[in-house]
Coordinates of C-alpha atoms in Angstrom, one line a residue:
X1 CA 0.0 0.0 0.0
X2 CA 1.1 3.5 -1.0
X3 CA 1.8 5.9 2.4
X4 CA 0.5 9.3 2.7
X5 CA 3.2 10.6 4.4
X6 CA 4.8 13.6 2.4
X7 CA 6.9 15.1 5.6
X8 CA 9.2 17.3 4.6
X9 CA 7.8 17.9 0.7
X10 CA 5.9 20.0 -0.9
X11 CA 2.3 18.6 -1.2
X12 CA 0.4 18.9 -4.3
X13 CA -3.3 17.8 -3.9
X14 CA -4.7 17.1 -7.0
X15 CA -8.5 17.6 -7.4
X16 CA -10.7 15.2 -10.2
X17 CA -14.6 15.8 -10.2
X18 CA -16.0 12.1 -11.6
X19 CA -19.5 11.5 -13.0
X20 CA -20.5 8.4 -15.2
X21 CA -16.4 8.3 -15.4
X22 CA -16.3 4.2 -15.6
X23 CA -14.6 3.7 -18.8
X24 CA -12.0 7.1 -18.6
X25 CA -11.3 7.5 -14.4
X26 CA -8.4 4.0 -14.5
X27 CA -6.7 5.8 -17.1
X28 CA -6.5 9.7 -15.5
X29 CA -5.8 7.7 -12.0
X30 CA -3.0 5.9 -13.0
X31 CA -1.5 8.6 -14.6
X32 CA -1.6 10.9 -11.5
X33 CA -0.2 7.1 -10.0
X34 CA 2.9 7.2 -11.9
X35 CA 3.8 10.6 -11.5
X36 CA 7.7 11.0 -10.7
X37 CA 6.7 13.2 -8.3
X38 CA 5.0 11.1 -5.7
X39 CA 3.8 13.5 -3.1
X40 CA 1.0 14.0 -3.6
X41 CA -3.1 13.6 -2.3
X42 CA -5.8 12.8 -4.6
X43 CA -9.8 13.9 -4.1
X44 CA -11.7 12.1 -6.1
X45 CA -15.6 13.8 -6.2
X46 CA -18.4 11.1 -7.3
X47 CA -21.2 13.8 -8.9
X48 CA -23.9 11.1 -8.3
X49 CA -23.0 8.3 -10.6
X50 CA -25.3 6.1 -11.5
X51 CA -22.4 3.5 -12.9
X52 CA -19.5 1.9 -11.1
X53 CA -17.3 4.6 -10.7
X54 CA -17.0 5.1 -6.9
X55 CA -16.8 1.4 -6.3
X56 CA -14.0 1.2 -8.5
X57 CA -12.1 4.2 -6.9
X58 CA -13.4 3.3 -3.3
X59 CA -11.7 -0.1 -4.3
X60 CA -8.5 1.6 -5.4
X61 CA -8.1 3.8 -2.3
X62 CA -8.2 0.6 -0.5
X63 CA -4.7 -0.1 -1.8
X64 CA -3.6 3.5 -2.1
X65 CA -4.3 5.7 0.9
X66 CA -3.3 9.0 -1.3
X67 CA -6.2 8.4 -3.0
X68 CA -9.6 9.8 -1.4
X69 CA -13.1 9.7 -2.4
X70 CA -16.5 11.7 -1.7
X71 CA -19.3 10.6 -2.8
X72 CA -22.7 13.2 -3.5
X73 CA -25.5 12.2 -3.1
X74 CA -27.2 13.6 -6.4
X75 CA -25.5 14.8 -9.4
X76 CA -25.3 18.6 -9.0
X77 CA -25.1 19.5 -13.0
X78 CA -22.1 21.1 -12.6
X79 CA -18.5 20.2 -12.1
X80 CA -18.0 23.7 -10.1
X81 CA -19.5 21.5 -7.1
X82 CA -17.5 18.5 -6.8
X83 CA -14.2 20.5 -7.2
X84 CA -15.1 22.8 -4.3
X85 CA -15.8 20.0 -2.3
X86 CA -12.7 19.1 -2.7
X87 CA -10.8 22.5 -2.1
X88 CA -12.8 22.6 1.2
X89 CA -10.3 19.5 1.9
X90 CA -7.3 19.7 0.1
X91 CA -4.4 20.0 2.5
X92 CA -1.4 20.8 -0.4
X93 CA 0.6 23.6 -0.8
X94 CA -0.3 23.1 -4.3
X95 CA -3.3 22.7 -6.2
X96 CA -3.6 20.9 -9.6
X97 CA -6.5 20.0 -11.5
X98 CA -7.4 16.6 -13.8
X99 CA -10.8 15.7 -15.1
X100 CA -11.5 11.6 -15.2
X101 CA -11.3 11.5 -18.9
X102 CA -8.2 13.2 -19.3
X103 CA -4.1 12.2 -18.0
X104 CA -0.7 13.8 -17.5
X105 CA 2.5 12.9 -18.7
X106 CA 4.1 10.8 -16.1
X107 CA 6.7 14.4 -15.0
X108 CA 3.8 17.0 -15.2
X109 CA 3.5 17.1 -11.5
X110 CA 7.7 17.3 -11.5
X111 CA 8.6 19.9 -13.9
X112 CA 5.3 22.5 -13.3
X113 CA 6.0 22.5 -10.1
X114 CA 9.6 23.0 -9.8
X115 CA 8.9 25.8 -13.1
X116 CA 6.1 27.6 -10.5
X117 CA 8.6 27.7 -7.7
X118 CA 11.3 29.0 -10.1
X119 CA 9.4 31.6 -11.2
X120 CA 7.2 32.5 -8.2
X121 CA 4.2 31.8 -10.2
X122 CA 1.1 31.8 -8.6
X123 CA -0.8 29.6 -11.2
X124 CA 0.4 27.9 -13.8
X125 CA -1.2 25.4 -17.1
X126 CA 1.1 23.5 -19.0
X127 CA 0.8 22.6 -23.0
X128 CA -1.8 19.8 -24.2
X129 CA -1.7 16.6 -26.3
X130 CA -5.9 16.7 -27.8
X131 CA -7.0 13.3 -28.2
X132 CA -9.7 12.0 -29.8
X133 CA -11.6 9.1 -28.2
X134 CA -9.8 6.8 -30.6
X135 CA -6.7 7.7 -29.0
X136 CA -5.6 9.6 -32.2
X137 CA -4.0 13.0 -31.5
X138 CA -5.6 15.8 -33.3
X139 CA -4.1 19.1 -32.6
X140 CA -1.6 20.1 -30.0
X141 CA -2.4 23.6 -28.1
X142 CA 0.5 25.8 -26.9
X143 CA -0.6 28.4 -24.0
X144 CA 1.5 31.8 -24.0
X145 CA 4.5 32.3 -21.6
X146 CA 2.1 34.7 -19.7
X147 CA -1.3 34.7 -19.7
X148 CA -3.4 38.3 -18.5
X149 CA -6.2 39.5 -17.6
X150 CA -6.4 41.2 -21.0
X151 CA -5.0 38.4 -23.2
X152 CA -8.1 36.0 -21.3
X153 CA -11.0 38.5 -22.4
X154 CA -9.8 37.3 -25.5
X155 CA -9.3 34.1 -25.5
X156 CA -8.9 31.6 -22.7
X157 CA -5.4 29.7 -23.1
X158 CA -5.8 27.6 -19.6
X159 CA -7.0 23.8 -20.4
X160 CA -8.4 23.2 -16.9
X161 CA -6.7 19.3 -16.6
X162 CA -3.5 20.9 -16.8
X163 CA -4.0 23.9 -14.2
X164 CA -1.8 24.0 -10.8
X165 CA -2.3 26.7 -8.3
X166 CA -0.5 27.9 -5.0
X167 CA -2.6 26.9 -2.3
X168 CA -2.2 30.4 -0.8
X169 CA -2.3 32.5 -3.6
X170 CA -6.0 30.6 -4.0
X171 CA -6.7 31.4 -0.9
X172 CA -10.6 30.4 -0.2
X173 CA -11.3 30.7 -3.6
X174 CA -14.2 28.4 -5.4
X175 CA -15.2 27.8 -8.4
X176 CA -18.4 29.6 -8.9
X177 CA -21.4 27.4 -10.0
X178 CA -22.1 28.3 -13.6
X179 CA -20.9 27.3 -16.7
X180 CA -17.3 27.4 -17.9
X181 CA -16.7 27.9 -14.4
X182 CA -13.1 27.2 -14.6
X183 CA -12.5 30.2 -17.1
X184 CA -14.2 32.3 -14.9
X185 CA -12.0 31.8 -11.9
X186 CA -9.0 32.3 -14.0
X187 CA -10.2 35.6 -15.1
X188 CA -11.0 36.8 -11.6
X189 CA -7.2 35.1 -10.5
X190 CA -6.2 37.2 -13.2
X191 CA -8.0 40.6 -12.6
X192 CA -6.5 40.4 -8.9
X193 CA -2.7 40.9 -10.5
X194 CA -1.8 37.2 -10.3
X195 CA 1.0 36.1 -12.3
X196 CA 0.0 33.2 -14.4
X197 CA 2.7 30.8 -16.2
X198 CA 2.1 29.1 -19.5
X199 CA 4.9 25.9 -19.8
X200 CA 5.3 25.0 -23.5
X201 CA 5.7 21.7 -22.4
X202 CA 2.6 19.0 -23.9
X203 CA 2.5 17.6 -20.1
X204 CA -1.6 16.8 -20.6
X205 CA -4.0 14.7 -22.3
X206 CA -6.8 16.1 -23.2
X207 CA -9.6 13.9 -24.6
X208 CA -12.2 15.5 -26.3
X209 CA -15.0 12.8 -27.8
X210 CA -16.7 12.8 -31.5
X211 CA -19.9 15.0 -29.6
X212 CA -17.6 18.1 -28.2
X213 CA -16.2 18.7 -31.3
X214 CA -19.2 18.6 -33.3
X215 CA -21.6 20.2 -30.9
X216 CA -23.6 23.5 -31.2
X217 CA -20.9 26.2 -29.9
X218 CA -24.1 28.3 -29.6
X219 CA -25.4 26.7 -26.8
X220 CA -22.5 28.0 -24.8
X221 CA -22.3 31.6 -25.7
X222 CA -24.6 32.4 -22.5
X223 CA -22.5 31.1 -19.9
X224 CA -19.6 33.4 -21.6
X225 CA -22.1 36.3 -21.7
X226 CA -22.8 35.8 -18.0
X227 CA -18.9 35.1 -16.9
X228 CA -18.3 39.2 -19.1
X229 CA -21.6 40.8 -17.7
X230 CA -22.4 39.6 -14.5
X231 CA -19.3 38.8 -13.3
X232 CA -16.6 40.9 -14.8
X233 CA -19.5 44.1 -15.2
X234 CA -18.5 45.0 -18.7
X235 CA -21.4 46.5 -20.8
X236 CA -23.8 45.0 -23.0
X237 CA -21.7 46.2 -26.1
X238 CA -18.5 45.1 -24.9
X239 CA -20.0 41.7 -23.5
X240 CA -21.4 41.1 -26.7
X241 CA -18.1 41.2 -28.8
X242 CA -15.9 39.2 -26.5
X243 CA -18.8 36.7 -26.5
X244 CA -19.0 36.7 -30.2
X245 CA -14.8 36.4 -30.1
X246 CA -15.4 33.2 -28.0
X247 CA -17.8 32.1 -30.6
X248 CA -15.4 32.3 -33.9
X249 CA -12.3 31.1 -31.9
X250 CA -14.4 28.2 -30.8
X251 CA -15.7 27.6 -34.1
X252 CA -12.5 27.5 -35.8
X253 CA -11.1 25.0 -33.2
X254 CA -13.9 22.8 -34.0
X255 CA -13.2 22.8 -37.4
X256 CA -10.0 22.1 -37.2
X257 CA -10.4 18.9 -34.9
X258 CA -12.8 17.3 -37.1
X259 CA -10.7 17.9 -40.1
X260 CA -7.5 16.6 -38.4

């Protein structure tokens, strides 16, 4: 059995939300598993599943205490919930990220965190692998050096699976319970004069399925309309052009998956 005990490291507590997650949540456990860094806690959030997923992790935290699991009762329709049940708990120094259908390179852990403490960076996301649910790699996406509050307005360059946060700089934090939730928390990390790192580095997997690329990117646009009105109290002009941004970027990314 794996220990817990990380004296004298730096703990990273990594956070994964799980719903319906049977078939993906083996393959984003082991990677966080294999990490060359092995301090590290994982939260594992059961939204309600209705399949065997929080057997099968309850099972594997049985033979690795690192590993913890909450169960909801219900699904709450939002992954903004299980996540901030687990920052209510996380005990690291760090924060990092990783949905159940996506994984990390087996030295993510290692080389992000040693690049945050170099540069003092408060939050950092690392370069992506997209894979399609075939396992064929489709694109690979390459965040800036520095990401701000004005280069986010315009596009958002932060995959969420390959986030990592200072546990201070986050402070009490939560992701707030709306859609694209995670790109509204970055926004509001940046507006506070955060310093946030992008690492060239293709340290995550991110596995989008034949549905996400195809679907309706209109469907979307008022979750991104709410994030630049309600929360960031720009005006209906403004909001409406950096929601109609979101829209063509998306759009073009979509068309480039399902042509790759």
């Amino acid at each position: 059995m794996e220990s817990s005990d990380t004296s004298g490291f730096v703990l990273i507590s990594v956070i994964m939300p799980t719903f319906n997650a049977i078939e993906t949540v083996e393959r984003a456990m082991l990677s966080v598993q294999a990490q060359t860094y092995r301090h590290w806690e994982l939260w594992i959030v059961d939204d309600g599943s209705s399949d065997c997923t929080a057997q099968y992790v309850a099972d594997c935290a049985q033979q690795d205490s690192r590993i913890n699991l909450i169960r909801l009762s219900s699904n709450s329709g939002s992954p903004a919930t299980p996540r901030n049940e687990a920052l209510t708990r996380a005990r690291g120094s760090y924060i990092a990220f990783l949905d159940a259908d996506d994984a990390w390179a087996t030295h993510k852990l290692e080389r992000q965190l040693a690049l945050m403490q170099q540069s003092k960076a408060a939050l950092s996301c690392t370069g992506a692998v997209v894979v399609r649910d075939q396992g064929q790699a489709c694109d690979v996406r390459v965040p800036p050096r520095q990401a701000t509050y004005a280069s986010l307005l315009k596009q958002n360059t932060l995959i969420c699976s390959s986030v990592m946060v200072e546990g201070a700089a986050l402070g009490k934090r939560l992701f707030p319970v709306m859609g694209h939730e995670d790109y509204a928390l970055w926004l509001e990390f940046a507006r506070e004069g955060h310093s946030i790192l992008g690492i060239a580095d293709s340290l995550t997997f991110y596995h989008i399925s034949a549905n996400s690329i195809s679907a309706n990117k209109l469907k979307v646009l008022p979750y991104f309309w709410r994030i630049y009105r309600e929360r960031e109290g720009f005006s209906r002009v403004r909001t409406l052009l950096l929601t109609l941004r979101y829209a063509w970027l998306a759009r073009k990314r979509a068309i480039k998956h399902i042509r790759a």
